PDB file of C-alpha atoms in Angstrom:
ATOM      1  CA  UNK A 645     -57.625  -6.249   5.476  1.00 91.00           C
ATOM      2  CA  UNK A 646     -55.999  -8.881   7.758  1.00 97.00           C
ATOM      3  CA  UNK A 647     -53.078 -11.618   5.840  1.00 97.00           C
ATOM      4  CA  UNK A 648     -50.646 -14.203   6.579  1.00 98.00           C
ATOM      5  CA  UNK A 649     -47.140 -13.530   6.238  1.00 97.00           C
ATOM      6  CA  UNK A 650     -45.087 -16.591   5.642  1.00 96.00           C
ATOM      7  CA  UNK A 651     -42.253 -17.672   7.824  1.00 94.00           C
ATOM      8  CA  UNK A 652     -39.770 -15.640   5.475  1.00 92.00           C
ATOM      9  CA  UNK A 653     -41.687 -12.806   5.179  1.00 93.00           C
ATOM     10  CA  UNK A 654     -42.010 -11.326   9.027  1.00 92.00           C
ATOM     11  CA  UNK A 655     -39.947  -8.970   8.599  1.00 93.00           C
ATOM     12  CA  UNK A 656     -42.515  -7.022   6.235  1.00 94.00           C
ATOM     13  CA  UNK A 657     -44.986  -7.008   9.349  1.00 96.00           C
ATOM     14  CA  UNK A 658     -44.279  -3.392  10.162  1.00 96.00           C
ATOM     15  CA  UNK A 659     -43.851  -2.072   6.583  1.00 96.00           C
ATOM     16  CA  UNK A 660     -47.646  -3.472   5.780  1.00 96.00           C
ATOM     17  CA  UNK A 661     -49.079  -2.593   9.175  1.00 97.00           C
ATOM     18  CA  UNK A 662     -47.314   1.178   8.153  1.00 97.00           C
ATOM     19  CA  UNK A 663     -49.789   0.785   4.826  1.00 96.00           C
ATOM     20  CA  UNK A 664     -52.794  -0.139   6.765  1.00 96.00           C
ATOM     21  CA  UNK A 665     -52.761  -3.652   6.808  1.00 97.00           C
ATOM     22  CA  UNK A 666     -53.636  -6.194   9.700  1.00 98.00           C
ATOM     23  CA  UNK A 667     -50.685  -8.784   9.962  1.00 97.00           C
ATOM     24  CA  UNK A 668     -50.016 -11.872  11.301  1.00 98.00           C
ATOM     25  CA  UNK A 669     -47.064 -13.911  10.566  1.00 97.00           C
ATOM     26  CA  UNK A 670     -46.946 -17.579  10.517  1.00 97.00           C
ATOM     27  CA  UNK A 671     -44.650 -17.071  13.523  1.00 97.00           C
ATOM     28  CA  UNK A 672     -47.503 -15.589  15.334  1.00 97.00           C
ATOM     29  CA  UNK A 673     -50.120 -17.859  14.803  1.00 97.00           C
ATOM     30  CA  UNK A 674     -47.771 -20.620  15.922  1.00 97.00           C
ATOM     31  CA  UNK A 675     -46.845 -22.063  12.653  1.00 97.00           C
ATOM     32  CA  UNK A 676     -42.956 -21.698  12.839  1.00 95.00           C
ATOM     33  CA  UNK A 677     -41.572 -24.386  11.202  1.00 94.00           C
ATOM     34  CA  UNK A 678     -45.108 -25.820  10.270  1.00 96.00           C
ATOM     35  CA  UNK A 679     -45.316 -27.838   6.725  1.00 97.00           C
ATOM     36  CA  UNK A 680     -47.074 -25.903   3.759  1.00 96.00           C
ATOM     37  CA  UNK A 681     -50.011 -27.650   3.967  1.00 97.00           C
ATOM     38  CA  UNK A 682     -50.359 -26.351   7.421  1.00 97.00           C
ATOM     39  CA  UNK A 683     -49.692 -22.585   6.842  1.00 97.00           C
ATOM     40  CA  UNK A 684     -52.121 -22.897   3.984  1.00 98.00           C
ATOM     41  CA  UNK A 685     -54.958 -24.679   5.624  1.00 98.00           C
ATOM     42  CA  UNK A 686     -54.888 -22.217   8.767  1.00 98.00           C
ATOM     43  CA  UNK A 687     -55.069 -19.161   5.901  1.00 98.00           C
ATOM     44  CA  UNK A 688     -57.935 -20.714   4.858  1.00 98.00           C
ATOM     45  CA  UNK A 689     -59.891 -21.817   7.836  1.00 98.00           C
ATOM     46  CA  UNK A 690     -59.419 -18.395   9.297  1.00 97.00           C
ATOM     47  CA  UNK A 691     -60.118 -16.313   5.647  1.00 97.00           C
ATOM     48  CA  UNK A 692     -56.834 -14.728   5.481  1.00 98.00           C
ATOM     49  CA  UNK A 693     -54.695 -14.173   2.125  1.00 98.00           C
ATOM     50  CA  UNK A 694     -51.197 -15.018   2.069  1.00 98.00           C
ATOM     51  CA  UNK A 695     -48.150 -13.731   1.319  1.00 97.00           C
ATOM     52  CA  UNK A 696     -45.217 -16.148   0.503  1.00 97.00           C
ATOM     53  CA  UNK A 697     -42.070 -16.353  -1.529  1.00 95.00           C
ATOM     54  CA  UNK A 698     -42.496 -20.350  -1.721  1.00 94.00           C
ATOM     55  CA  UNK A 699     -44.299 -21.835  -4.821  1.00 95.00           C
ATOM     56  CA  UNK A 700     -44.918 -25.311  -2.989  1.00 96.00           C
ATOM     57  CA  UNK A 701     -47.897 -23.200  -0.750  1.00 96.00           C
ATOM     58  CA  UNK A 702     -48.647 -20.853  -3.517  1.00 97.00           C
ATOM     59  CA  UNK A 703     -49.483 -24.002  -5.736  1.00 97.00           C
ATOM     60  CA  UNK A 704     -51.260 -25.733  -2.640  1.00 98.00           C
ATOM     61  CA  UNK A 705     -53.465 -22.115  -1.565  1.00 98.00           C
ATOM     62  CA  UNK A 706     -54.583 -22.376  -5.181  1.00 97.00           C
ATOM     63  CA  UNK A 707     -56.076 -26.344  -5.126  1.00 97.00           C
ATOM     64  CA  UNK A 708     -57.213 -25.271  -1.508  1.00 97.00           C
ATOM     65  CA  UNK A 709     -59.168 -22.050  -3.032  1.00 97.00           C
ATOM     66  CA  UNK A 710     -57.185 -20.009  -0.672  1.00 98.00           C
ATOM     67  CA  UNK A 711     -55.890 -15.936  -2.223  1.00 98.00           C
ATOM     68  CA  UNK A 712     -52.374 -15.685  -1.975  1.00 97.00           C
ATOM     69  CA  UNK A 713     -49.946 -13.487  -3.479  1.00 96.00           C
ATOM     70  CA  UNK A 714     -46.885 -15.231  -4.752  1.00 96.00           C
ATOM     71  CA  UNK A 715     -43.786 -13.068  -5.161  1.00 94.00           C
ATOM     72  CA  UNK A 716     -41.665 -15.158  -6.940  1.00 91.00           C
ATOM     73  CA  UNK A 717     -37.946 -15.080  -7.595  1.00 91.00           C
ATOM     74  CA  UNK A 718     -38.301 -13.765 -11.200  1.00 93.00           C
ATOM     75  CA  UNK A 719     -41.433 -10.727  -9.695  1.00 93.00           C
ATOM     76  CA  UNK A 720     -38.026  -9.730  -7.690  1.00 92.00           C
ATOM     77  CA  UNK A 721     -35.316  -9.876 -11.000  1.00 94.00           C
ATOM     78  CA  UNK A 722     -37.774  -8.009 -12.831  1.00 95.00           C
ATOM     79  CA  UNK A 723     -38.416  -5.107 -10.543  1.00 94.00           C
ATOM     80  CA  UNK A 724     -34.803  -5.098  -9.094  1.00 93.00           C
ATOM     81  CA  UNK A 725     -34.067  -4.747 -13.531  1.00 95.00           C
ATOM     82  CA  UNK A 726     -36.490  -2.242 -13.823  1.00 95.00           C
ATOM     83  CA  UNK A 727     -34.823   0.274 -10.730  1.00 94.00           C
ATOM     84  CA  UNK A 728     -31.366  -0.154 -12.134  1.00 94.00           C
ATOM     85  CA  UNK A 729     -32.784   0.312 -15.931  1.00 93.00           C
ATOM     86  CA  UNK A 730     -34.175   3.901 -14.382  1.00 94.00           C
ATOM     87  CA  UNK A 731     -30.586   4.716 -12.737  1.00 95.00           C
ATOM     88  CA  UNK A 732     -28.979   4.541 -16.209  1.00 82.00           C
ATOM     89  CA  UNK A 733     -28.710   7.819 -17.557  1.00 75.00           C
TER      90      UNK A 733
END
């Protein structure tokens, strides 16, 4: 499966290439700097899912019918809660 990393995200490109995906970052595609509406609307005209930390795109790749997968500040708490939680004795 090929997705769109968002700007703040490239630095997962090897990690999810390592598990198999196909990645492209926005940096790639020539979206550095691009507004939301831009990242989103090249996601969707070339059928890619996105990945992005931002809720402004998330919010727009949903009215736009585009997949994304929004990891949001509180996704990170809650896992980063759950790892310490399993260090306590």
């Amino acid at each position: 499966m090929k997705i769109l990393l968002d700007e703040m995200y490239a630095g997962l490109k090897e990690y999810l290439e390592t598990l198999g995906y196909e990645v492209l970052t926005a940096q790639e595609a020539g979206l550095k700097g691009a507004k939301d509406r831009d990242i989103v609307e090249y996601a969707k005209k070339n059928g890619l899912p996105l990945v992005t930390q931002d809720q402004k795109p998330a919010e727009l790749a949903e009215l736009l019918g585009v997949k994304c997968v929004f990891i949001s500040n509180v996704m990170i708490a809650k896992l980063v809660d759950e790892k310490i939680r399993q260090l306590a004795p």
